[in-house]
Amino acid sequence: MPPARVLVTPPRVAIALGGGAFHGAAHVGVLKALEENKIPIDLIVGTSAGSLVGALYCDNPDAGKLIPLVLETKSSTVFDFSLIRSKVGFVSGKKLQKYVSEHCNAKNIEETKIPFIAVATDLLAGKSVPLASGPIAPSVNASCAIPMIFEPVKMYGMTFVDGGILDNIPADICYNSKAKVVIAVDIMADTDSLKNVENFLQVLYKSLLLALGENKKAKLAHADIVITPDLRNMTMLSGKQNQQIFDSGYIAAMRMMPEIKKMLRSKGISIE
């Protein structure tokens, strides 16, 4: 493993961005609302979709520039899907890595303007691994590598798959950074919206929701504030509803803003 990025001072506000495929557009809506209200962001920890959005935002902390990029992103932009590609995954991750490389100035995680951590799962050791330094594109790929869909990513002598397998909302990692306030964004809060399963992706999605449920409760216990966008009936597996998903994230964050500001004041954090 590369050395972790050392934070000179504990973060005032740390944001935990959870996994959820194309529901990740809601994270951008949340970041836009936080930006507009001048909420300081000193650390972002992202899992899966949260790691992709987190990397892009931490590299260039301007939601206004990130919005059009995310709204235009489609599954074909980041998935190089092939049924004959591999015995361990239908998506190599090369398109996703190219996407990250093209839209991030930083080549390594430790070079981002806001400290950033991508969470992946060491498949063979069965443990969650926070990637706080090292090459940013493969690290995000590792965090997003949904089992049976993506090929696992091999780095540092480990075999990585989606960070959400063990830590879908990494509020625990934000808490361990000694942040004064931890804000978690849950984009997989609605576990009942998928009433039927019609293909293997939906079977996998529903199975993951059930498996992650209890684990997620434990992680969210480390958050001071939890933002839960209303994403019912919005597809998680394509970019067709990115605008509606973004809007839901923005609305959810704005609704929580009085509570967020109250929390910051109680911790002695000023809002400029």
PDB file of C-alpha atoms in Angstrom:
ATOM      1  CA  MET A   1       0.000   0.000   0.000  1.00  0.00           C
ATOM      2  CA  PRO A   2       1.191   3.564  -0.672  1.00  0.00           C
ATOM      3  CA  PRO A   3       1.541   5.897   2.320  1.00  0.00           C
ATOM      4  CA  ALA A   4      -1.703   7.567   3.401  1.00  0.00           C
ATOM      5  CA  ARG A   5      -2.211  11.271   2.807  1.00  0.00           C
ATOM      6  CA  VAL A   6      -1.548  13.059   6.090  1.00  0.00           C
ATOM      7  CA  LEU A   7      -4.095  15.705   7.079  1.00  0.00           C
ATOM      8  CA  VAL A   8      -2.327  18.603   8.794  1.00  0.00           C
ATOM      9  CA  THR A   9      -5.406  19.377  10.883  1.00  0.00           C
ATOM     10  CA  PRO A  10      -8.560  17.332  11.476  1.00  0.00           C
ATOM     11  CA  PRO A  11     -11.325  18.184   8.970  1.00  0.00           C
ATOM     12  CA  ARG A  12     -14.056  20.543  10.038  1.00  0.00           C
ATOM     13  CA  VAL A  13     -16.574  18.834   7.755  1.00  0.00           C
ATOM     14  CA  ALA A  14     -16.084  15.446   6.142  1.00  0.00           C
ATOM     15  CA  ILE A  15     -18.515  14.105   3.538  1.00  0.00           C
ATOM     16  CA  ALA A  16     -19.235  10.390   3.049  1.00  0.00           C
ATOM     17  CA  LEU A  17     -20.606   9.709  -0.435  1.00  0.00           C
ATOM     18  CA  GLY A  18     -22.250   6.301  -0.697  1.00  0.00           C
ATOM     19  CA  GLY A  19     -22.436   3.885  -3.604  1.00  0.00           C
ATOM     20  CA  GLY A  20     -25.364   3.536  -5.980  1.00  0.00           C
ATOM     21  CA  ALA A  21     -24.270   3.544  -9.654  1.00  0.00           C
ATOM     22  CA  PHE A  22     -26.052   6.301 -11.627  1.00  0.00           C
ATOM     23  CA  HIS A  23     -27.794   7.502  -8.491  1.00  0.00           C
ATOM     24  CA  GLY A  24     -24.400   9.155  -7.984  1.00  0.00           C
ATOM     25  CA  ALA A  25     -25.757  12.200  -9.836  1.00  0.00           C
ATOM     26  CA  ALA A  26     -27.583  12.966  -6.576  1.00  0.00           C
ATOM     27  CA  HIS A  27     -24.198  13.483  -4.913  1.00  0.00           C
ATOM     28  CA  VAL A  28     -23.530  16.350  -7.293  1.00  0.00           C
ATOM     29  CA  GLY A  29     -26.850  17.935  -6.302  1.00  0.00           C
ATOM     30  CA  VAL A  30     -25.864  17.660  -2.651  1.00  0.00           C
ATOM     31  CA  LEU A  31     -22.436  19.193  -3.280  1.00  0.00           C
ATOM     32  CA  LYS A  32     -24.054  22.032  -5.220  1.00  0.00           C
ATOM     33  CA  ALA A  33     -26.346  22.822  -2.275  1.00  0.00           C
ATOM     34  CA  LEU A  34     -23.461  22.693   0.214  1.00  0.00           C
ATOM     35  CA  GLU A  35     -21.423  24.982  -2.015  1.00  0.00           C
ATOM     36  CA  GLU A  36     -24.229  27.523  -2.360  1.00  0.00           C
ATOM     37  CA  ASN A  37     -24.573  27.649   1.424  1.00  0.00           C
ATOM     38  CA  LYS A  38     -20.814  27.994   1.934  1.00  0.00           C
ATOM     39  CA  ILE A  39     -20.516  24.791   3.948  1.00  0.00           C
ATOM     40  CA  PRO A  40     -16.771  24.060   4.249  1.00  0.00           C
ATOM     41  CA  ILE A  41     -15.701  20.661   2.893  1.00  0.00           C
ATOM     42  CA  ASP A  42     -12.324  19.477   4.148  1.00  0.00           C
ATOM     43  CA  LEU A  43     -12.512  15.776   3.221  1.00  0.00           C
ATOM     44  CA  ILE A  44     -14.580  13.559   0.929  1.00  0.00           C
ATOM     45  CA  VAL A  45     -14.616   9.791   1.317  1.00  0.00           C
ATOM     46  CA  GLY A  46     -16.386   7.967  -1.489  1.00  0.00           C
ATOM     47  CA  THR A  47     -17.472   4.426  -2.182  1.00  0.00           C
ATOM     48  CA  SER A  48     -18.282   3.205  -5.705  1.00  0.00           C
ATOM     49  CA  ALA A  49     -20.305   5.973  -7.429  1.00  0.00           C
ATOM     50  CA  GLY A  50     -19.389   8.208  -4.505  1.00  0.00           C
ATOM     51  CA  SER A  51     -15.708   7.714  -5.253  1.00  0.00           C
ATOM     52  CA  LEU A  52     -16.169   8.795  -8.867  1.00  0.00           C
ATOM     53  CA  VAL A  53     -18.063  11.957  -7.933  1.00  0.00           C
ATOM     54  CA  GLY A  54     -15.724  12.574  -5.015  1.00  0.00           C
ATOM     55  CA  ALA A  55     -12.608  12.333  -7.169  1.00  0.00           C
ATOM     56  CA  LEU A  56     -13.990  14.710  -9.788  1.00  0.00           C
ATOM     57  CA  TYR A  57     -15.134  17.255  -7.214  1.00  0.00           C
ATOM     58  CA  CYS A  58     -12.029  17.125  -5.018  1.00  0.00           C
ATOM     59  CA  ASP A  59      -9.870  17.630  -8.107  1.00  0.00           C
ATOM     60  CA  ASN A  60     -11.808  20.766  -9.063  1.00  0.00           C
ATOM     61  CA  PRO A  61     -14.177  21.908  -6.287  1.00  0.00           C
ATOM     62  CA  ASP A  62     -16.733  23.629  -8.511  1.00  0.00           C
ATOM     63  CA  ALA A  63     -20.121  21.945  -8.727  1.00  0.00           C
ATOM     64  CA  GLY A  64     -21.150  24.299 -11.522  1.00  0.00           C
ATOM     65  CA  LYS A  65     -18.522  22.767 -13.800  1.00  0.00           C
ATOM     66  CA  LEU A  66     -19.216  19.228 -12.632  1.00  0.00           C
ATOM     67  CA  ILE A  67     -22.984  19.367 -13.221  1.00  0.00           C
ATOM     68  CA  PRO A  68     -22.995  19.329 -17.051  1.00  0.00           C
ATOM     69  CA  LEU A  69     -20.358  16.602 -17.124  1.00  0.00           C
ATOM     70  CA  VAL A  70     -22.347  14.306 -14.850  1.00  0.00           C
ATOM     71  CA  LEU A  71     -25.693  15.028 -16.495  1.00  0.00           C
ATOM     72  CA  GLU A  72     -24.290  14.036 -19.881  1.00  0.00           C
ATOM     73  CA  THR A  73     -22.646  10.827 -18.650  1.00  0.00           C
ATOM     74  CA  LYS A  74     -24.256   7.622 -19.938  1.00  0.00           C
ATOM     75  CA  SER A  75     -23.551   3.974 -19.243  1.00  0.00           C
ATOM     76  CA  SER A  76     -21.715   3.710 -22.571  1.00  0.00           C
ATOM     77  CA  THR A  77     -19.383   6.504 -21.402  1.00  0.00           C
ATOM     78  CA  VAL A  78     -17.922   4.471 -18.548  1.00  0.00           C
ATOM     79  CA  PHE A  79     -18.794   0.826 -19.319  1.00  0.00           C
ATOM     80  CA  ASP A  80     -16.891  -1.186 -21.945  1.00  0.00           C
ATOM     81  CA  PHE A  81     -19.289  -4.133 -21.789  1.00  0.00           C
ATOM     82  CA  SER A  82     -18.487  -7.465 -23.456  1.00  0.00           C
ATOM     83  CA  LEU A  83     -19.965 -10.907 -22.786  1.00  0.00           C
ATOM     84  CA  ILE A  84     -16.757 -12.603 -23.918  1.00  0.00           C
ATOM     85  CA  ARG A  85     -14.298 -10.328 -22.141  1.00  0.00           C
ATOM     86  CA  SER A  86     -13.365 -12.288 -19.059  1.00  0.00           C
ATOM     87  CA  LYS A  87     -14.273 -15.102 -16.708  1.00  0.00           C
ATOM     88  CA  VAL A  88     -14.434 -12.638 -13.805  1.00  0.00           C
ATOM     89  CA  GLY A  89     -16.283  -9.595 -15.220  1.00  0.00           C
ATOM     90  CA  PHE A  90     -17.999  -8.208 -18.307  1.00  0.00           C
ATOM     91  CA  VAL A  91     -16.519  -4.690 -17.910  1.00  0.00           C
ATOM     92  CA  SER A  92     -12.750  -4.178 -17.935  1.00  0.00           C
ATOM     93  CA  GLY A  93     -12.813  -0.732 -16.320  1.00  0.00           C
ATOM     94  CA  LYS A  94     -10.601   0.813 -19.014  1.00  0.00           C
ATOM     95  CA  LYS A  95     -13.341   3.230 -20.116  1.00  0.00           C
ATOM     96  CA  LEU A  96     -13.968   4.300 -16.552  1.00  0.00           C
ATOM     97  CA  GLN A  97     -10.262   4.888 -15.953  1.00  0.00           C
ATOM     98  CA  LYS A  98     -10.017   6.885 -19.176  1.00  0.00           C
ATOM     99  CA  TYR A  99     -13.013   8.978 -18.086  1.00  0.00           C
ATOM    100  CA  VAL A 100     -11.392   9.774 -14.740  1.00  0.00           C
ATOM    101  CA  SER A 101      -8.019  10.547 -16.334  1.00  0.00           C
ATOM    102  CA  GLU A 102      -9.585  12.877 -18.909  1.00  0.00           C
ATOM    103  CA  HIS A 103     -11.566  14.860 -16.355  1.00  0.00           C
ATOM    104  CA  CYS A 104      -9.102  15.038 -13.444  1.00  0.00           C
ATOM    105  CA  ASN A 105      -5.977  17.180 -13.481  1.00  0.00           C
ATOM    106  CA  ALA A 106      -4.573  15.164 -10.589  1.00  0.00           C
ATOM    107  CA  LYS A 107      -2.904  11.919 -11.552  1.00  0.00           C
ATOM    108  CA  ASN A 108      -2.616  10.788  -7.943  1.00  0.00           C
ATOM    109  CA  ILE A 109      -5.139  10.986  -5.120  1.00  0.00           C
ATOM    110  CA  GLU A 110      -2.809  12.979  -2.892  1.00  0.00           C
ATOM    111  CA  GLU A 111      -2.723  15.770  -5.516  1.00  0.00           C
ATOM    112  CA  THR A 112      -6.446  16.672  -5.307  1.00  0.00           C
ATOM    113  CA  LYS A 113      -7.336  20.144  -4.030  1.00  0.00           C
ATOM    114  CA  ILE A 114      -9.606  18.718  -1.330  1.00  0.00           C
ATOM    115  CA  PRO A 115      -8.359  15.585   0.474  1.00  0.00           C
ATOM    116  CA  PHE A 116     -10.060  12.529  -0.982  1.00  0.00           C
ATOM    117  CA  ILE A 117     -10.268   8.828  -0.137  1.00  0.00           C
ATOM    118  CA  ALA A 118     -11.651   6.082  -2.387  1.00  0.00           C
ATOM    119  CA  VAL A 119     -12.912   3.006  -0.541  1.00  0.00           C
ATOM    120  CA  ALA A 120     -12.408  -0.433  -2.098  1.00  0.00           C
ATOM    121  CA  THR A 121     -12.775  -4.003  -0.861  1.00  0.00           C
ATOM    122  CA  ASP A 122      -9.840  -6.414  -0.715  1.00  0.00           C
ATOM    123  CA  LEU A 123     -11.705  -9.454  -2.027  1.00  0.00           C
ATOM    124  CA  LEU A 124      -9.259 -12.128  -0.916  1.00  0.00           C
ATOM    125  CA  ALA A 125      -8.544 -10.716   2.549  1.00  0.00           C
ATOM    126  CA  GLY A 126     -12.188  -9.750   3.095  1.00  0.00           C
ATOM    127  CA  LYS A 127     -11.506  -6.242   4.363  1.00  0.00           C
ATOM    128  CA  SER A 128     -12.309  -2.656   3.469  1.00  0.00           C
ATOM    129  CA  VAL A 129      -9.349  -0.603   2.232  1.00  0.00           C
ATOM    130  CA  PRO A 130      -9.268   3.229   2.137  1.00  0.00           C
ATOM    131  CA  LEU A 131      -7.133   4.402  -0.791  1.00  0.00           C
ATOM    132  CA  ALA A 132      -5.833   7.825   0.250  1.00  0.00           C
ATOM    133  CA  SER A 133      -2.909   8.088  -2.175  1.00  0.00           C
ATOM    134  CA  GLY A 134      -1.660   6.531  -5.370  1.00  0.00           C
ATOM    135  CA  PRO A 135      -2.974   6.659  -8.966  1.00  0.00           C
ATOM    136  CA  ILE A 136      -6.450   8.156  -8.982  1.00  0.00           C
ATOM    137  CA  ALA A 137      -8.000   6.456 -12.036  1.00  0.00           C
ATOM    138  CA  PRO A 138      -7.361   2.812 -11.050  1.00  0.00           C
ATOM    139  CA  SER A 139      -8.250   3.622  -7.438  1.00  0.00           C
ATOM    140  CA  VAL A 140     -11.676   4.912  -8.492  1.00  0.00           C
ATOM    141  CA  ASN A 141     -12.030   1.888 -10.778  1.00  0.00           C
ATOM    142  CA  ALA A 142     -11.270  -0.393  -7.822  1.00  0.00           C
ATOM    143  CA  SER A 143     -13.883   1.352  -5.689  1.00  0.00           C
ATOM    144  CA  CYS A 144     -16.492   0.993  -8.465  1.00  0.00           C
ATOM    145  CA  ALA A 145     -15.723  -2.603  -9.486  1.00  0.00           C
ATOM    146  CA  ILE A 146     -19.121  -4.241  -8.923  1.00  0.00           C
ATOM    147  CA  PRO A 147     -18.585  -8.011  -8.591  1.00  0.00           C
ATOM    148  CA  MET A 148     -19.722 -10.078 -11.598  1.00  0.00           C
ATOM    149  CA  ILE A 149     -19.949  -6.880 -13.669  1.00  0.00           C
ATOM    150  CA  PHE A 150     -16.455  -5.342 -13.502  1.00  0.00           C
ATOM    151  CA  GLU A 151     -13.222  -7.214 -13.593  1.00  0.00           C
ATOM    152  CA  PRO A 152     -11.508  -6.923 -10.187  1.00  0.00           C
ATOM    153  CA  VAL A 153      -8.651  -4.432 -10.034  1.00  0.00           C
ATOM    154  CA  LYS A 154      -5.250  -5.717  -8.931  1.00  0.00           C
ATOM    155  CA  MET A 155      -3.081  -3.173  -7.119  1.00  0.00           C
ATOM    156  CA  TYR A 156      -0.528  -3.304  -4.289  1.00  0.00           C
ATOM    157  CA  GLY A 157      -0.632  -7.097  -4.295  1.00  0.00           C
ATOM    158  CA  MET A 158      -4.381  -7.068  -3.572  1.00  0.00           C
ATOM    159  CA  THR A 159      -7.487  -7.881  -5.605  1.00  0.00           C
ATOM    160  CA  PHE A 160     -10.038  -5.092  -5.268  1.00  0.00           C
ATOM    161  CA  VAL A 161     -13.782  -5.039  -5.886  1.00  0.00           C
ATOM    162  CA  ASP A 162     -16.507  -2.492  -5.152  1.00  0.00           C
ATOM    163  CA  GLY A 163     -15.990  -0.740  -1.826  1.00  0.00           C
ATOM    164  CA  GLY A 164     -19.705  -0.949  -1.151  1.00  0.00           C
ATOM    165  CA  ILE A 165     -19.486  -4.654  -0.432  1.00  0.00           C
ATOM    166  CA  LEU A 166     -18.217  -3.896   3.079  1.00  0.00           C
ATOM    167  CA  ASP A 167     -18.601  -0.118   3.411  1.00  0.00           C
ATOM    168  CA  ASN A 168     -21.296   1.393   1.213  1.00  0.00           C
ATOM    169  CA  ILE A 169     -21.450   4.659   3.160  1.00  0.00           C
ATOM    170  CA  PRO A 170     -17.984   5.340   4.583  1.00  0.00           C
ATOM    171  CA  ALA A 171     -19.053   7.593   7.437  1.00  0.00           C
ATOM    172  CA  ASP A 172     -16.834   5.460   9.689  1.00  0.00           C
ATOM    173  CA  ILE A 173     -13.742   6.528   7.766  1.00  0.00           C
ATOM    174  CA  CYS A 174     -14.810  10.179   8.004  1.00  0.00           C
ATOM    175  CA  TYR A 175     -15.318   9.716  11.754  1.00  0.00           C
ATOM    176  CA  ASN A 176     -11.882   8.136  12.117  1.00  0.00           C
ATOM    177  CA  SER A 177     -10.362  11.240  10.490  1.00  0.00           C
ATOM    178  CA  LYS A 178     -11.519  13.081  13.667  1.00  0.00           C
ATOM    179  CA  ALA A 179     -13.774  15.370  11.624  1.00  0.00           C
ATOM    180  CA  LYS A 180     -15.876  17.726  13.733  1.00  0.00           C
ATOM    181  CA  VAL A 181     -18.943  17.048  11.577  1.00  0.00           C
ATOM    182  CA  VAL A 182     -19.633  14.032   9.377  1.00  0.00           C
ATOM    183  CA  ILE A 183     -22.274  14.352   6.668  1.00  0.00           C
ATOM    184  CA  ALA A 184     -23.306  11.100   4.953  1.00  0.00           C
ATOM    185  CA  VAL A 185     -25.219  10.902   1.676  1.00  0.00           C
ATOM    186  CA  ASP A 186     -27.253   7.723   1.243  1.00  0.00           C
ATOM    187  CA  ILE A 187     -28.286   7.166  -2.381  1.00  0.00           C
ATOM    188  CA  MET A 188     -29.493   3.614  -1.782  1.00  0.00           C
ATOM    189  CA  ALA A 189     -31.957   4.414   0.982  1.00  0.00           C
ATOM    190  CA  ASP A 190     -34.983   3.098  -0.911  1.00  0.00           C
ATOM    191  CA  THR A 191     -34.709  -0.688  -0.804  1.00  0.00           C
ATOM    192  CA  ASP A 192     -38.275  -1.354  -1.938  1.00  0.00           C
ATOM    193  CA  SER A 193     -38.493   0.498  -5.254  1.00  0.00           C
ATOM    194  CA  LEU A 194     -37.511  -2.595  -7.259  1.00  0.00           C
ATOM    195  CA  LYS A 195     -40.650  -4.761  -7.086  1.00  0.00           C
ATOM    196  CA  ASN A 196     -39.725  -7.196  -9.862  1.00  0.00           C
ATOM    197  CA  VAL A 197     -36.477  -8.565 -11.249  1.00  0.00           C
ATOM    198  CA  GLU A 198     -36.274  -8.983 -15.018  1.00  0.00           C
ATOM    199  CA  ASN A 199     -32.546  -9.378 -15.730  1.00  0.00           C
ATOM    200  CA  PHE A 200     -29.342 -10.387 -13.989  1.00  0.00           C
ATOM    201  CA  LEU A 201     -28.376  -6.768 -13.232  1.00  0.00           C
ATOM    202  CA  GLN A 202     -31.612  -6.259 -11.309  1.00  0.00           C
ATOM    203  CA  VAL A 203     -31.117  -9.550  -9.487  1.00  0.00           C
ATOM    204  CA  LEU A 204     -27.623  -8.429  -8.472  1.00  0.00           C
ATOM    205  CA  TYR A 205     -28.864  -4.962  -7.453  1.00  0.00           C
ATOM    206  CA  LYS A 206     -31.668  -6.310  -5.264  1.00  0.00           C
ATOM    207  CA  SER A 207     -29.337  -8.867  -3.696  1.00  0.00           C
ATOM    208  CA  LEU A 208     -26.799  -6.178  -2.845  1.00  0.00           C
ATOM    209  CA  LEU A 209     -29.489  -3.991  -1.274  1.00  0.00           C
ATOM    210  CA  LEU A 210     -30.531  -6.799   1.016  1.00  0.00           C
ATOM    211  CA  ALA A 211     -26.960  -7.731   1.923  1.00  0.00           C
ATOM    212  CA  LEU A 212     -25.902  -4.156   2.624  1.00  0.00           C
ATOM    213  CA  GLY A 213     -28.865  -3.182   4.773  1.00  0.00           C
ATOM    214  CA  GLU A 214     -27.628  -4.111   8.238  1.00  0.00           C
ATOM    215  CA  ASN A 215     -24.016  -3.149   7.533  1.00  0.00           C
ATOM    216  CA  LYS A 216     -25.136   0.295   6.392  1.00  0.00           C
ATOM    217  CA  LYS A 217     -26.928   0.991   9.671  1.00  0.00           C
ATOM    218  CA  ALA A 218     -23.675   0.492  11.548  1.00  0.00           C
ATOM    219  CA  LYS A 219     -21.795   2.862   9.238  1.00  0.00           C
ATOM    220  CA  LEU A 220     -24.460   5.570   9.435  1.00  0.00           C
ATOM    221  CA  ALA A 221     -24.181   5.553  13.224  1.00  0.00           C
ATOM    222  CA  HIS A 222     -20.907   7.484  12.719  1.00  0.00           C
ATOM    223  CA  ALA A 223     -22.642  10.341  10.852  1.00  0.00           C
ATOM    224  CA  ASP A 224     -23.881  13.552  12.445  1.00  0.00           C
ATOM    225  CA  ILE A 225     -26.113  14.335   9.465  1.00  0.00           C
ATOM    226  CA  VAL A 226     -27.597  11.907   6.923  1.00  0.00           C
ATOM    227  CA  ILE A 227     -28.958  13.190   3.609  1.00  0.00           C
ATOM    228  CA  THR A 228     -31.293  10.765   1.824  1.00  0.00           C
ATOM    229  CA  PRO A 229     -32.433  11.904  -1.629  1.00  0.00           C
ATOM    230  CA  ASP A 230     -35.815  10.582  -2.725  1.00  0.00           C
ATOM    231  CA  LEU A 231     -34.814   8.337  -5.622  1.00  0.00           C
ATOM    232  CA  ARG A 232     -37.872   6.099  -5.768  1.00  0.00           C
ATOM    233  CA  ASN A 233     -38.628   4.840  -9.262  1.00  0.00           C
ATOM    234  CA  MET A 234     -35.405   6.328 -10.632  1.00  0.00           C
ATOM    235  CA  THR A 235     -33.138   3.906 -12.464  1.00  0.00           C
ATOM    236  CA  MET A 236     -29.768   3.179 -10.947  1.00  0.00           C
ATOM    237  CA  LEU A 237     -28.438   1.293 -13.943  1.00  0.00           C
ATOM    238  CA  SER A 238     -28.379   3.932 -16.696  1.00  0.00           C
ATOM    239  CA  GLY A 239     -27.925   7.681 -17.135  1.00  0.00           C
ATOM    240  CA  LYS A 240     -31.411   8.343 -18.527  1.00  0.00           C
ATOM    241  CA  GLN A 241     -32.669  10.134 -15.407  1.00  0.00           C
ATOM    242  CA  ASN A 242     -29.527  12.005 -14.381  1.00  0.00           C
ATOM    243  CA  GLN A 243     -31.295  15.378 -14.233  1.00  0.00           C
ATOM    244  CA  GLN A 244     -34.081  14.119 -11.956  1.00  0.00           C
ATOM    245  CA  ILE A 245     -31.559  12.303  -9.771  1.00  0.00           C
ATOM    246  CA  PHE A 246     -29.401  15.433  -9.499  1.00  0.00           C
ATOM    247  CA  ASP A 247     -32.475  17.498  -8.587  1.00  0.00           C
ATOM    248  CA  SER A 248     -33.418  15.018  -5.863  1.00  0.00           C
ATOM    249  CA  GLY A 249     -29.973  15.319  -4.301  1.00  0.00           C
ATOM    250  CA  TYR A 250     -30.120  19.103  -4.364  1.00  0.00           C
ATOM    251  CA  ILE A 251     -33.610  19.206  -2.841  1.00  0.00           C
ATOM    252  CA  ALA A 252     -32.708  16.729  -0.101  1.00  0.00           C
ATOM    253  CA  ALA A 253     -29.615  18.725   0.879  1.00  0.00           C
ATOM    254  CA  MET A 254     -31.506  22.034   0.904  1.00  0.00           C
ATOM    255  CA  ARG A 255     -34.144  20.511   3.186  1.00  0.00           C
ATOM    256  CA  MET A 256     -31.413  19.470   5.605  1.00  0.00           C
ATOM    257  CA  MET A 257     -29.588  22.801   5.457  1.00  0.00           C
ATOM    258  CA  PRO A 258     -31.078  24.314   8.644  1.00  0.00           C
ATOM    259  CA  GLU A 259     -30.014  21.206  10.576  1.00  0.00           C
ATOM    260  CA  ILE A 260     -26.567  21.224   8.939  1.00  0.00           C
ATOM    261  CA  LYS A 261     -25.982  24.870   9.837  1.00  0.00           C
ATOM    262  CA  LYS A 262     -27.202  24.301  13.389  1.00  0.00           C
ATOM    263  CA  MET A 263     -24.778  21.393  13.742  1.00  0.00           C
ATOM    264  CA  LEU A 264     -21.863  23.448  12.426  1.00  0.00           C
ATOM    265  CA  ARG A 265     -22.634  26.288  14.817  1.00  0.00           C
ATOM    266  CA  SER A 266     -22.752  23.858  17.745  1.00  0.00           C
ATOM    267  CA  LYS A 267     -19.249  22.685  16.781  1.00  0.00           C
ATOM    268  CA  GLY A 268     -17.906  26.222  16.489  1.00  0.00           C
ATOM    269  CA  ILE A 269     -17.564  26.056  12.685  1.00  0.00           C
ATOM    270  CA  SER A 270     -18.164  29.382  10.981  1.00  0.00           C
ATOM    271  CA  ILE A 271     -19.832  29.679   7.582  1.00  0.00           C
ATOM    272  CA  GLU A 272     -18.262  32.404   5.479  1.00  0.00           C
TER     273      GLU A 272
END
